[in-house]
Amino acid sequence: MVNNYFKRRHEIAKKRLEYRLEALHSFIPVYLSLSKSSSPFIDDPELNKKFNDASINFQLYGFEDEIDLLTSCQDSIMSNNGKKATDALNKLIELVKYRIRDELKLPKLK
């Protein structure tokens, strides 16, 4: 009985990490489009769809502070505040990078 309990907990943790990684992977194309261009929404007509997909995945599988940063980035983009959007995006990237490394039990970066 105890073995089944721990096995089930392990399976749930694996599934949770799988969904979390899917959410983070959905954000990579958004980040790449935003970082490559000074007018990314013009250069990449699919960026709005990519951003919405990433936002939905973060709403489902992200932590509250990650969701807040992504929402702040979206709001800043909508109000044409590039500096605030860049700051929120950079904070989100750093937060996710360190958090996912911790979840995967990878060594910390210097």
mmCIF file of N, CA and C in Angstrom:
data_model
loop_
_atom_site.group_PDB
_atom_site.id
_atom_site.type_symbol
_atom_site.label_atom_id
_atom_site.label_comp_id
_atom_site.label_asym_id
_atom_site.label_seq_id
_atom_site.Cartn_x
_atom_site.Cartn_y
_atom_site.Cartn_z
ATOM 1 N N MET A 1 0.814 -1.183 0.000
ATOM 2 C CA MET A 1 0.000 0.000 0.000
ATOM 3 C C MET A 1 0.870 1.265 0.000
ATOM 4 N N VAL A 2 1.900 1.262 0.805
ATOM 5 C CA VAL A 2 2.800 2.410 0.877
ATOM 6 C C VAL A 2 3.514 2.595 -0.455
ATOM 7 N N ASN A 3 3.935 1.491 -1.050
ATOM 8 C CA ASN A 3 4.620 1.549 -2.340
ATOM 9 C C ASN A 3 3.707 2.155 -3.407
ATOM 10 N N ASN A 4 2.446 1.763 -3.421
ATOM 11 C CA ASN A 4 1.488 2.322 -4.376
ATOM 12 C C ASN A 4 1.301 3.829 -4.165
ATOM 13 N N TYR A 5 1.268 4.242 -2.919
ATOM 14 C CA TYR A 5 1.128 5.660 -2.602
ATOM 15 C C TYR A 5 2.284 6.467 -3.196
ATOM 16 N N PHE A 6 3.515 6.002 -2.961
ATOM 17 C CA PHE A 6 4.683 6.723 -3.463
ATOM 18 C C PHE A 6 4.779 6.649 -4.987
ATOM 19 N N LYS A 7 4.391 5.532 -5.553
ATOM 20 C CA LYS A 7 4.408 5.396 -7.007
ATOM 21 C C LYS A 7 3.409 6.362 -7.631
ATOM 22 N N ARG A 8 2.242 6.497 -7.055
ATOM 23 C CA ARG A 8 1.225 7.419 -7.562
ATOM 24 C C ARG A 8 1.692 8.862 -7.443
ATOM 25 N N ARG A 9 2.303 9.212 -6.319
ATOM 26 C CA ARG A 9 2.846 10.561 -6.139
ATOM 27 C C ARG A 9 3.899 10.871 -7.193
ATOM 28 N N HIS A 10 4.729 9.882 -7.482
ATOM 29 C CA HIS A 10 5.777 10.051 -8.488
ATOM 30 C C HIS A 10 5.165 10.253 -9.875
ATOM 31 N N GLU A 11 4.150 9.493 -10.200
ATOM 32 C CA GLU A 11 3.490 9.623 -11.507
ATOM 33 C C GLU A 11 2.823 10.986 -11.655
ATOM 34 N N ILE A 12 2.217 11.467 -10.590
ATOM 35 C CA ILE A 12 1.582 12.789 -10.622
ATOM 36 C C ILE A 12 2.644 13.872 -10.814
ATOM 37 N N ALA A 13 3.759 13.759 -10.128
ATOM 38 C CA ALA A 13 4.841 14.740 -10.273
ATOM 39 C C ALA A 13 5.395 14.734 -11.695
ATOM 40 N N LYS A 14 5.539 13.560 -12.290
ATOM 41 C CA LYS A 14 6.032 13.484 -13.673
ATOM 42 C C LYS A 14 5.054 14.147 -14.632
ATOM 43 N N LYS A 15 3.783 13.894 -14.457
ATOM 44 C CA LYS A 15 2.762 14.467 -15.336
ATOM 45 C C LYS A 15 2.713 15.989 -15.161
ATOM 46 N N ARG A 16 2.820 16.456 -13.924
ATOM 47 C CA ARG A 16 2.815 17.891 -13.655
ATOM 48 C C ARG A 16 3.996 18.563 -14.356
ATOM 49 N N LEU A 17 5.167 17.958 -14.278
ATOM 50 C CA LEU A 17 6.353 18.507 -14.929
ATOM 51 C C LEU A 17 6.209 18.484 -16.448
ATOM 52 N N GLU A 18 5.596 17.454 -16.972
ATOM 53 C CA GLU A 18 5.365 17.357 -18.417
ATOM 54 C C GLU A 18 4.495 18.510 -18.905
ATOM 55 N N TYR A 19 3.405 18.782 -18.208
ATOM 56 C CA TYR A 19 2.524 19.883 -18.589
ATOM 57 C C TYR A 19 3.218 21.233 -18.403
ATOM 58 N N ARG A 20 3.982 21.348 -17.365
ATOM 59 C CA ARG A 20 4.717 22.591 -17.094
ATOM 60 C C ARG A 20 5.731 22.864 -18.203
ATOM 61 N N LEU A 21 6.436 21.840 -18.608
ATOM 62 C CA LEU A 21 7.409 22.002 -19.694
ATOM 63 C C LEU A 21 6.712 22.371 -21.001
ATOM 64 N N GLU A 22 5.551 21.806 -21.241
ATOM 65 C CA GLU A 22 4.771 22.153 -22.428
ATOM 66 C C GLU A 22 4.422 23.646 -22.405
ATOM 67 N N ALA A 23 4.035 24.142 -21.259
ATOM 68 C CA ALA A 23 3.709 25.566 -21.134
ATOM 69 C C ALA A 23 4.930 26.430 -21.401
ATOM 70 N N LEU A 24 6.062 26.025 -20.868
ATOM 71 C CA LEU A 24 7.281 26.800 -21.064
ATOM 72 C C LEU A 24 7.751 26.729 -22.513
ATOM 73 N N HIS A 25 7.590 25.581 -23.137
ATOM 74 C CA HIS A 25 7.975 25.438 -24.548
ATOM 75 C C HIS A 25 7.098 26.314 -25.438
ATOM 76 N N SER A 26 5.856 26.516 -25.064
ATOM 77 C CA SER A 26 4.977 27.359 -25.881
ATOM 78 C C SER A 26 5.415 28.818 -25.842
ATOM 79 N N PHE A 27 6.192 29.195 -24.844
ATOM 80 C CA PHE A 27 6.638 30.577 -24.723
ATOM 81 C C PHE A 27 7.913 30.852 -25.524
ATOM 82 N N ILE A 28 8.659 29.837 -25.866
ATOM 83 C CA ILE A 28 9.925 30.024 -26.584
ATOM 84 C C ILE A 28 9.731 30.761 -27.911
ATOM 85 N N PRO A 29 8.779 30.372 -28.786
ATOM 86 C CA PRO A 29 8.606 31.125 -30.043
ATOM 87 C C PRO A 29 8.228 32.592 -29.803
ATOM 88 N N VAL A 30 7.474 32.860 -28.758
ATOM 89 C CA VAL A 30 7.099 34.239 -28.431
ATOM 90 C C VAL A 30 8.355 35.026 -28.071
ATOM 91 N N TYR A 31 9.159 34.466 -27.200
ATOM 92 C CA TYR A 31 10.386 35.134 -26.774
ATOM 93 C C TYR A 31 11.311 35.391 -27.964
ATOM 94 N N LEU A 32 11.473 34.391 -28.825
ATOM 95 C CA LEU A 32 12.350 34.556 -29.980
ATOM 96 C C LEU A 32 11.854 35.645 -30.918
ATOM 97 N N SER A 33 10.562 35.686 -31.174
ATOM 98 C CA SER A 33 10.006 36.729 -32.047
ATOM 99 C C SER A 33 10.162 38.115 -31.432
ATOM 100 N N LEU A 34 9.920 38.221 -30.138
ATOM 101 C CA LEU A 34 10.025 39.522 -29.474
ATOM 102 C C LEU A 34 11.469 40.008 -29.407
ATOM 103 N N SER A 35 12.406 39.087 -29.248
ATOM 104 C CA SER A 35 13.801 39.502 -29.091
ATOM 105 C C SER A 35 14.515 39.760 -30.420
ATOM 106 N N LYS A 36 13.998 39.243 -31.519
ATOM 107 C CA LYS A 36 14.670 39.382 -32.811
ATOM 108 C C LYS A 36 14.310 40.642 -33.567
ATOM 109 N N SER A 37 13.228 41.287 -33.209
ATOM 110 C CA SER A 37 12.728 42.366 -34.039
ATOM 111 C C SER A 37 12.346 43.583 -33.213
ATOM 112 N N SER A 38 12.463 44.746 -33.824
ATOM 113 C CA SER A 38 12.021 45.961 -33.150
ATOM 114 C C SER A 38 10.511 46.165 -33.321
ATOM 115 N N SER A 39 9.930 45.521 -34.323
ATOM 116 C CA SER A 39 8.469 45.539 -34.508
ATOM 117 C C SER A 39 7.992 44.105 -34.746
ATOM 118 N N PRO A 40 8.020 43.306 -33.690
ATOM 119 C CA PRO A 40 7.754 41.868 -33.845
ATOM 120 C C PRO A 40 6.349 41.523 -34.324
ATOM 121 N N PHE A 41 5.339 42.304 -33.961
ATOM 122 C CA PHE A 41 3.968 41.972 -34.356
ATOM 123 C C PHE A 41 3.736 42.231 -35.844
ATOM 124 N N ILE A 42 4.565 43.077 -36.430
ATOM 125 C CA ILE A 42 4.494 43.313 -37.873
ATOM 126 C C ILE A 42 5.301 42.257 -38.612
ATOM 127 N N ASP A 43 6.493 41.949 -38.095
ATOM 128 C CA ASP A 43 7.377 40.985 -38.744
ATOM 129 C C ASP A 43 6.877 39.550 -38.643
ATOM 130 N N ASP A 44 6.190 39.237 -37.568
ATOM 131 C CA ASP A 44 5.675 37.882 -37.366
ATOM 132 C C ASP A 44 4.154 37.943 -37.201
ATOM 133 N N PRO A 45 3.404 37.726 -38.297
ATOM 134 C CA PRO A 45 1.944 37.826 -38.206
ATOM 135 C C PRO A 45 1.312 36.781 -37.278
ATOM 136 N N GLU A 46 2.027 35.714 -36.978
ATOM 137 C CA GLU A 46 1.504 34.666 -36.090
ATOM 138 C C GLU A 46 1.807 34.937 -34.617
ATOM 139 N N LEU A 47 2.510 36.023 -34.324
ATOM 140 C CA LEU A 47 2.953 36.285 -32.958
ATOM 141 C C LEU A 47 1.784 36.453 -31.989
ATOM 142 N N ASN A 48 0.735 37.101 -32.416
ATOM 143 C CA ASN A 48 -0.416 37.289 -31.533
ATOM 144 C C ASN A 48 -1.015 35.945 -31.124
ATOM 145 N N LYS A 49 -1.146 35.023 -32.064
ATOM 146 C CA LYS A 49 -1.660 33.680 -31.758
ATOM 147 C C LYS A 49 -0.704 32.936 -30.826
ATOM 148 N N LYS A 50 0.605 33.032 -31.114
ATOM 149 C CA LYS A 50 1.606 32.378 -30.268
ATOM 150 C C LYS A 50 1.547 32.927 -28.844
ATOM 151 N N PHE A 51 1.405 34.249 -28.741
ATOM 152 C CA PHE A 51 1.348 34.886 -27.429
ATOM 153 C C PHE A 51 0.103 34.442 -26.664
ATOM 154 N N ASN A 52 -1.020 34.355 -27.354
ATOM 155 C CA ASN A 52 -2.253 33.897 -26.706
ATOM 156 C C ASN A 52 -2.143 32.450 -26.247
ATOM 157 N N ASP A 53 -1.548 31.586 -27.075
ATOM 158 C CA ASP A 53 -1.357 30.184 -26.693
ATOM 159 C C ASP A 53 -0.455 30.069 -25.465
ATOM 160 N N ALA A 54 0.639 30.820 -25.479
ATOM 161 C CA ALA A 54 1.560 30.793 -24.337
ATOM 162 C C ALA A 54 0.867 31.320 -23.081
ATOM 163 N N SER A 55 0.071 32.360 -23.247
ATOM 164 C CA SER A 55 -0.640 32.933 -22.115
ATOM 165 C C SER A 55 -1.621 31.925 -21.507
ATOM 166 N N ILE A 56 -2.334 31.218 -22.360
ATOM 167 C CA ILE A 56 -3.268 30.190 -21.869
ATOM 168 C C ILE A 56 -2.521 29.100 -21.117
ATOM 169 N N ASN A 57 -1.400 28.652 -21.676
ATOM 170 C CA ASN A 57 -0.614 27.609 -21.007
ATOM 171 C C ASN A 57 -0.073 28.091 -19.671
ATOM 172 N N PHE A 58 0.370 29.347 -19.608
ATOM 173 C CA PHE A 58 0.850 29.879 -18.336
ATOM 174 C C PHE A 58 -0.292 30.006 -17.335
ATOM 175 N N GLN A 59 -1.483 30.391 -17.811
ATOM 176 C CA GLN A 59 -2.629 30.489 -16.911
ATOM 177 C C GLN A 59 -2.956 29.123 -16.303
ATOM 178 N N LEU A 60 -2.793 28.072 -17.108
ATOM 179 C CA LEU A 60 -3.119 26.727 -16.633
ATOM 180 C C LEU A 60 -2.015 26.118 -15.772
ATOM 181 N N TYR A 61 -0.760 26.292 -16.180
ATOM 182 C CA TYR A 61 0.331 25.533 -15.567
ATOM 183 C C TYR A 61 1.417 26.383 -14.934
ATOM 184 N N GLY A 62 1.254 27.693 -14.942
ATOM 185 C CA GLY A 62 2.283 28.561 -14.385
ATOM 186 C C GLY A 62 2.020 28.879 -12.918
ATOM 187 N N PHE A 63 3.035 29.432 -12.293
ATOM 188 C CA PHE A 63 2.887 29.902 -10.917
ATOM 189 C C PHE A 63 2.352 31.333 -10.948
ATOM 190 N N GLU A 64 1.818 31.782 -9.833
ATOM 191 C CA GLU A 64 1.160 33.081 -9.785
ATOM 192 C C GLU A 64 2.090 34.224 -10.194
ATOM 193 N N ASP A 65 3.332 34.207 -9.723
ATOM 194 C CA ASP A 65 4.238 35.297 -10.080
ATOM 195 C C ASP A 65 4.600 35.269 -11.567
ATOM 196 N N GLU A 66 4.661 34.094 -12.161
ATOM 197 C CA GLU A 66 4.921 33.992 -13.602
ATOM 198 C C GLU A 66 3.740 34.548 -14.398
ATOM 199 N N ILE A 67 2.541 34.222 -13.963
ATOM 200 C CA ILE A 67 1.336 34.718 -14.625
ATOM 201 C C ILE A 67 1.269 36.238 -14.520
ATOM 202 N N ASP A 68 1.603 36.780 -13.347
ATOM 203 C CA ASP A 68 1.596 38.230 -13.157
ATOM 204 C C ASP A 68 2.588 38.913 -14.093
ATOM 205 N N LEU A 69 3.782 38.351 -14.229
ATOM 206 C CA LEU A 69 4.788 38.943 -15.116
ATOM 207 C C LEU A 69 4.353 38.871 -16.580
ATOM 208 N N LEU A 70 3.770 37.756 -16.974
ATOM 209 C CA LEU A 70 3.309 37.628 -18.352
ATOM 210 C C LEU A 70 2.162 38.604 -18.622
ATOM 211 N N THR A 71 1.273 38.752 -17.682
ATOM 212 C CA THR A 71 0.164 39.701 -17.824
ATOM 213 C C THR A 71 0.695 41.132 -17.896
ATOM 214 N N SER A 72 1.680 41.431 -17.079
ATOM 215 C CA SER A 72 2.299 42.759 -17.112
ATOM 216 C C SER A 72 2.953 43.020 -18.462
ATOM 217 N N CYS A 73 3.607 42.013 -18.998
ATOM 218 C CA CYS A 73 4.237 42.126 -20.321
ATOM 219 C C CYS A 73 3.167 42.370 -21.386
ATOM 220 N N GLN A 74 2.079 41.626 -21.342
ATOM 221 C CA GLN A 74 0.990 41.800 -22.303
ATOM 222 C C GLN A 74 0.385 43.200 -22.206
ATOM 223 N N ASP A 75 0.121 43.644 -20.996
ATOM 224 C CA ASP A 75 -0.466 44.969 -20.807
ATOM 225 C C ASP A 75 0.463 46.063 -21.323
ATOM 226 N N SER A 76 1.762 45.892 -21.099
ATOM 227 C CA SER A 76 2.736 46.875 -21.562
ATOM 228 C C SER A 76 2.815 46.899 -23.082
ATOM 229 N N ILE A 77 2.715 45.742 -23.689
ATOM 230 C CA ILE A 77 2.724 45.683 -25.155
ATOM 231 C C ILE A 77 1.484 46.380 -25.704
ATOM 232 N N MET A 78 0.349 46.149 -25.087
ATOM 233 C CA MET A 78 -0.900 46.762 -25.542
ATOM 234 C C MET A 78 -0.868 48.285 -25.408
ATOM 235 N N SER A 79 -0.168 48.782 -24.391
ATOM 236 C CA SER A 79 -0.101 50.229 -24.181
ATOM 237 C C SER A 79 1.154 50.842 -24.816
ATOM 238 N N ASN A 80 1.856 50.066 -25.632
ATOM 239 C CA ASN A 80 3.061 50.531 -26.335
ATOM 240 C C ASN A 80 4.157 51.019 -25.389
ATOM 241 N N ASN A 81 4.284 50.381 -24.250
ATOM 242 C CA ASN A 81 5.339 50.711 -23.302
ATOM 243 C C ASN A 81 6.427 49.641 -23.430
ATOM 244 N N GLY A 82 7.330 49.846 -24.384
ATOM 245 C CA GLY A 82 8.357 48.854 -24.698
ATOM 246 C C GLY A 82 9.304 48.575 -23.553
ATOM 247 N N LYS A 83 9.674 49.609 -22.802
ATOM 248 C CA LYS A 83 10.616 49.422 -21.691
ATOM 249 C C LYS A 83 10.025 48.529 -20.614
ATOM 250 N N LYS A 84 8.776 48.809 -20.233
ATOM 251 C CA LYS A 84 8.126 48.010 -19.184
ATOM 252 C C LYS A 84 7.904 46.573 -19.673
ATOM 253 N N ALA A 85 7.541 46.407 -20.948
ATOM 254 C CA ALA A 85 7.339 45.063 -21.505
ATOM 255 C C ALA A 85 8.646 44.286 -21.502
ATOM 256 N N THR A 86 9.740 44.937 -21.878
ATOM 257 C CA THR A 86 11.052 44.284 -21.893
ATOM 258 C C THR A 86 11.476 43.888 -20.487
ATOM 259 N N ASP A 87 11.261 44.784 -19.531
ATOM 260 C CA ASP A 87 11.617 44.477 -18.142
ATOM 261 C C ASP A 87 10.828 43.275 -17.621
ATOM 262 N N ALA A 88 9.521 43.261 -17.864
ATOM 263 C CA ALA A 88 8.682 42.145 -17.406
ATOM 264 C C ALA A 88 9.092 40.849 -18.095
ATOM 265 N N LEU A 89 9.393 40.935 -19.387
ATOM 266 C CA LEU A 89 9.812 39.751 -20.133
ATOM 267 C C LEU A 89 11.134 39.198 -19.605
ATOM 268 N N ASN A 90 12.091 40.078 -19.334
ATOM 269 C CA ASN A 90 13.388 39.632 -18.808
ATOM 270 C C ASN A 90 13.250 39.021 -17.419
ATOM 271 N N LYS A 91 12.405 39.617 -16.581
ATOM 272 C CA LYS A 91 12.170 39.048 -15.246
ATOM 273 C C LYS A 91 11.519 37.674 -15.354
ATOM 274 N N LEU A 92 10.572 37.543 -16.271
ATOM 275 C CA LEU A 92 9.897 36.258 -16.469
ATOM 276 C C LEU A 92 10.886 35.192 -16.934
ATOM 277 N N ILE A 93 11.739 35.544 -17.881
ATOM 278 C CA ILE A 93 12.727 34.594 -18.396
ATOM 279 C C ILE A 93 13.654 34.126 -17.273
ATOM 280 N N GLU A 94 14.155 35.063 -16.487
ATOM 281 C CA GLU A 94 15.052 34.697 -15.382
ATOM 282 C C GLU A 94 14.347 33.818 -14.355
ATOM 283 N N LEU A 95 13.133 34.192 -13.992
ATOM 284 C CA LEU A 95 12.372 33.429 -13.005
ATOM 285 C C LEU A 95 12.125 32.004 -13.486
ATOM 286 N N VAL A 96 11.669 31.876 -14.719
ATOM 287 C CA VAL A 96 11.368 30.552 -15.268
ATOM 288 C C VAL A 96 12.643 29.726 -15.414
ATOM 289 N N LYS A 97 13.712 30.370 -15.855
ATOM 290 C CA LYS A 97 14.974 29.650 -16.051
ATOM 291 C C LYS A 97 15.453 29.013 -14.744
ATOM 292 N N TYR A 98 15.469 29.787 -13.682
ATOM 293 C CA TYR A 98 15.942 29.246 -12.408
ATOM 294 C C TYR A 98 14.950 28.260 -11.800
ATOM 295 N N ARG A 99 13.675 28.535 -11.968
ATOM 296 C CA ARG A 99 12.668 27.652 -11.384
ATOM 297 C C ARG A 99 12.657 26.286 -12.078
ATOM 298 N N ILE A 100 12.751 26.274 -13.402
ATOM 299 C CA ILE A 100 12.701 24.992 -14.117
ATOM 300 C C ILE A 100 13.968 24.184 -13.854
ATOM 301 N N ARG A 101 15.091 24.866 -13.722
ATOM 302 C CA ARG A 101 16.326 24.141 -13.383
ATOM 303 C C ARG A 101 16.185 23.493 -12.007
ATOM 304 N N ASP A 102 15.546 24.190 -11.091
ATOM 305 C CA ASP A 102 15.323 23.633 -9.764
ATOM 306 C C ASP A 102 14.360 22.451 -9.816
ATOM 307 N N GLU A 103 13.296 22.571 -10.612
ATOM 308 C CA GLU A 103 12.327 21.486 -10.730
ATOM 309 C C GLU A 103 12.941 20.247 -11.370
ATOM 310 N N LEU A 104 13.870 20.464 -12.294
ATOM 311 C CA LEU A 104 14.539 19.339 -12.970
ATOM 312 C C LEU A 104 15.756 18.847 -12.203
ATOM 313 N N LYS A 105 16.038 19.499 -11.089
ATOM 314 C CA LYS A 105 17.178 19.147 -10.227
ATOM 315 C C LYS A 105 18.503 19.286 -10.975
ATOM 316 N N LEU A 106 18.598 20.331 -11.786
ATOM 317 C CA LEU A 106 19.831 20.651 -12.494
ATOM 318 C C LEU A 106 20.646 21.613 -11.633
ATOM 319 N N PRO A 107 21.977 21.628 -11.811
ATOM 320 C CA PRO A 107 22.778 22.553 -10.998
ATOM 321 C C PRO A 107 22.428 24.009 -11.299
ATOM 322 N N LYS A 108 22.587 24.857 -10.294
ATOM 323 C CA LYS A 108 22.291 26.276 -10.457
ATOM 324 C C LYS A 108 23.336 26.931 -11.335
ATOM 325 N N LEU A 109 22.894 27.949 -12.072
ATOM 326 C CA LEU A 109 23.799 28.713 -12.926
ATOM 327 C C LEU A 109 24.473 29.805 -12.110
ATOM 328 N N LYS A 110 25.663 30.154 -12.509
ATOM 329 C CA LYS A 110 26.402 31.207 -11.781
ATOM 330 C C LYS A 110 26.051 32.557 -12.315
#
